Short mmCIF file of the C-alpha atoms (twelve columns), coordinates in Angstrom:
data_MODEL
# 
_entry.id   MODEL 
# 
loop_
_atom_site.group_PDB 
_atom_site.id 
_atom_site.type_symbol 
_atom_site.label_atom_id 
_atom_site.label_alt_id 
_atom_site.label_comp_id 
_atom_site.label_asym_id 
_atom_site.label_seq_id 
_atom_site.Cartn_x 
_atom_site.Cartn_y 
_atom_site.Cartn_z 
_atom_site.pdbx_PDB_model_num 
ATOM 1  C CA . UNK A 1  23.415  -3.920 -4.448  1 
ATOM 2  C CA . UNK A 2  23.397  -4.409 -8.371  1 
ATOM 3  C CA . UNK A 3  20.165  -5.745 -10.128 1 
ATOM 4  C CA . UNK A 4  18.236  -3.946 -7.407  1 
ATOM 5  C CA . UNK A 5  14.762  -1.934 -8.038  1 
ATOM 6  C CA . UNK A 6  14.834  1.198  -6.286  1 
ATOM 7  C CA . UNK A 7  12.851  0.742  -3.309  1 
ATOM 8  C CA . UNK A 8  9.163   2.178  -3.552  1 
ATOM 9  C CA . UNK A 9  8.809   5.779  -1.887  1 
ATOM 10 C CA . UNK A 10 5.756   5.892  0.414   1 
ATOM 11 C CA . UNK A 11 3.848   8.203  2.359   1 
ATOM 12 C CA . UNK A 12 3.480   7.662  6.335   1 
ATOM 13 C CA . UNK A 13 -0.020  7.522  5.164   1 
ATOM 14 C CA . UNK A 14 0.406   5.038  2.438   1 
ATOM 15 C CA . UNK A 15 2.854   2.725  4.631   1 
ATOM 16 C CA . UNK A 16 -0.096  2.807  7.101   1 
ATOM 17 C CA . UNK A 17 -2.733  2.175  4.715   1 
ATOM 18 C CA . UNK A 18 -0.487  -0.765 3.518   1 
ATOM 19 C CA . UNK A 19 0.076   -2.713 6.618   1 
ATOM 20 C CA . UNK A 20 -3.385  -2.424 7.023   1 
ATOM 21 C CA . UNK A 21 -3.729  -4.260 3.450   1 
ATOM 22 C CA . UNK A 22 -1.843  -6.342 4.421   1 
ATOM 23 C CA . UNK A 23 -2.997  -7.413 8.308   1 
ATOM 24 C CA . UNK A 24 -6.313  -8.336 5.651   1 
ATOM 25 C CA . UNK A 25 -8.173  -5.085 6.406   1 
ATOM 26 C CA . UNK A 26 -11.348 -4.331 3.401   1 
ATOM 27 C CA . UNK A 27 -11.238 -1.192 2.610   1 
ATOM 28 C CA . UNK A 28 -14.366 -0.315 4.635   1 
ATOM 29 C CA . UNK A 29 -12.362 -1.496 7.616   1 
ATOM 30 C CA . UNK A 30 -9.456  0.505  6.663   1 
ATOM 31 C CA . UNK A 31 -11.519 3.906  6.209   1 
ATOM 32 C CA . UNK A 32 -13.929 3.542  9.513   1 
ATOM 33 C CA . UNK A 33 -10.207 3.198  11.420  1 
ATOM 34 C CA . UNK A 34 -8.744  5.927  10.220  1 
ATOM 35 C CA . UNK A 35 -11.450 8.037  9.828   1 
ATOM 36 C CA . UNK A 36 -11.452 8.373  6.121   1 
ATOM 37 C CA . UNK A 37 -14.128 8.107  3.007   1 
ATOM 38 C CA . UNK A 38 -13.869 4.939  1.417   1 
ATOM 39 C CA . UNK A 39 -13.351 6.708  -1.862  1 
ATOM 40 C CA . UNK A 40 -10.505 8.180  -0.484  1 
ATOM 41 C CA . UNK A 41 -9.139  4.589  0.784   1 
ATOM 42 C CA . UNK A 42 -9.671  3.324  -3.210  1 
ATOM 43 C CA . UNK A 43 -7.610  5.971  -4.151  1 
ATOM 44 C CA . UNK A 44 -5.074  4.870  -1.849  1 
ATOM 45 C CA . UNK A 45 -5.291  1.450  -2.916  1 
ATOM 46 C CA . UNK A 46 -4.917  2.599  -6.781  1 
ATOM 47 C CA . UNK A 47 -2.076  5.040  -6.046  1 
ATOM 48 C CA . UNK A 48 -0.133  2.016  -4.023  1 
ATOM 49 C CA . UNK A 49 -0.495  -0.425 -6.581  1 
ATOM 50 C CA . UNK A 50 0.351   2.168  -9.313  1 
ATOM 51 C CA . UNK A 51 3.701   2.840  -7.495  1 
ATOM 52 C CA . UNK A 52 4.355   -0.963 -6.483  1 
ATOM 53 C CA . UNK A 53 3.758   -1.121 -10.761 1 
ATOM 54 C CA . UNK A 54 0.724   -3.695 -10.130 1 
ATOM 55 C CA . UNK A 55 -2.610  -4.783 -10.793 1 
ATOM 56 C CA . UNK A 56 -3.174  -6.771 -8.058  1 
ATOM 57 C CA . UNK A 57 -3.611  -6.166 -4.112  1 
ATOM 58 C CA . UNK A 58 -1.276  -9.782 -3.406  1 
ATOM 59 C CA . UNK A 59 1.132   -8.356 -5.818  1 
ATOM 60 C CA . UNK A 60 1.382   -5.362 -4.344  1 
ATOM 61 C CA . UNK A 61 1.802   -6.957 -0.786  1 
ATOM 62 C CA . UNK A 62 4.222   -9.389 -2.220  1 
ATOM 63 C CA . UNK A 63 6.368   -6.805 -3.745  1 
ATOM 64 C CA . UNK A 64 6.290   -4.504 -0.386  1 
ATOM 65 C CA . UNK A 65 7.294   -7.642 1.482   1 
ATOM 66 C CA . UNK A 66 10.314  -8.573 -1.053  1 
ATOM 67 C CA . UNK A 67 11.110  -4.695 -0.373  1 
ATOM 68 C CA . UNK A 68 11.581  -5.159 3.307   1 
ATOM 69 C CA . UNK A 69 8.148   -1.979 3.942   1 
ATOM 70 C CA . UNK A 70 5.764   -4.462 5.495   1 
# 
């Protein structure tokens, strides 16, 4: 299709953390369920909005939704 973005390249592990982002899921949540430090889950967060090319969580959401990911 012309015009279009390439579509963002996730992880299994970033998809995951990302539908959990976006079924509402803090960060704390996120980390007890998948047995991670919540540092780690920040740095998830960071990394997905770096690569969705936002600053915000909604924009990031809106963008994977627009993208057909979540």
């Amino acid at each position: 299709m012309y015009g279009r973005i390439d579509m963002v390249k996730l992880t299994k592990k970033e998809l995951q953390i990302l539908q959990l982002i976006a079924e509402g899921k803090q960060s704390s949540q996120i980390a007890e369920e998948l047995c991670l430090s919540l540092p780690t889950i920040k740095w998830y967060r960071k990394r997905l909005r770096d690569k969705f090319e936002t600053g915000t969580t909604v924009g990031m959401v809106r963008k994977a939704i627009n993208e057909g990911l979540i």
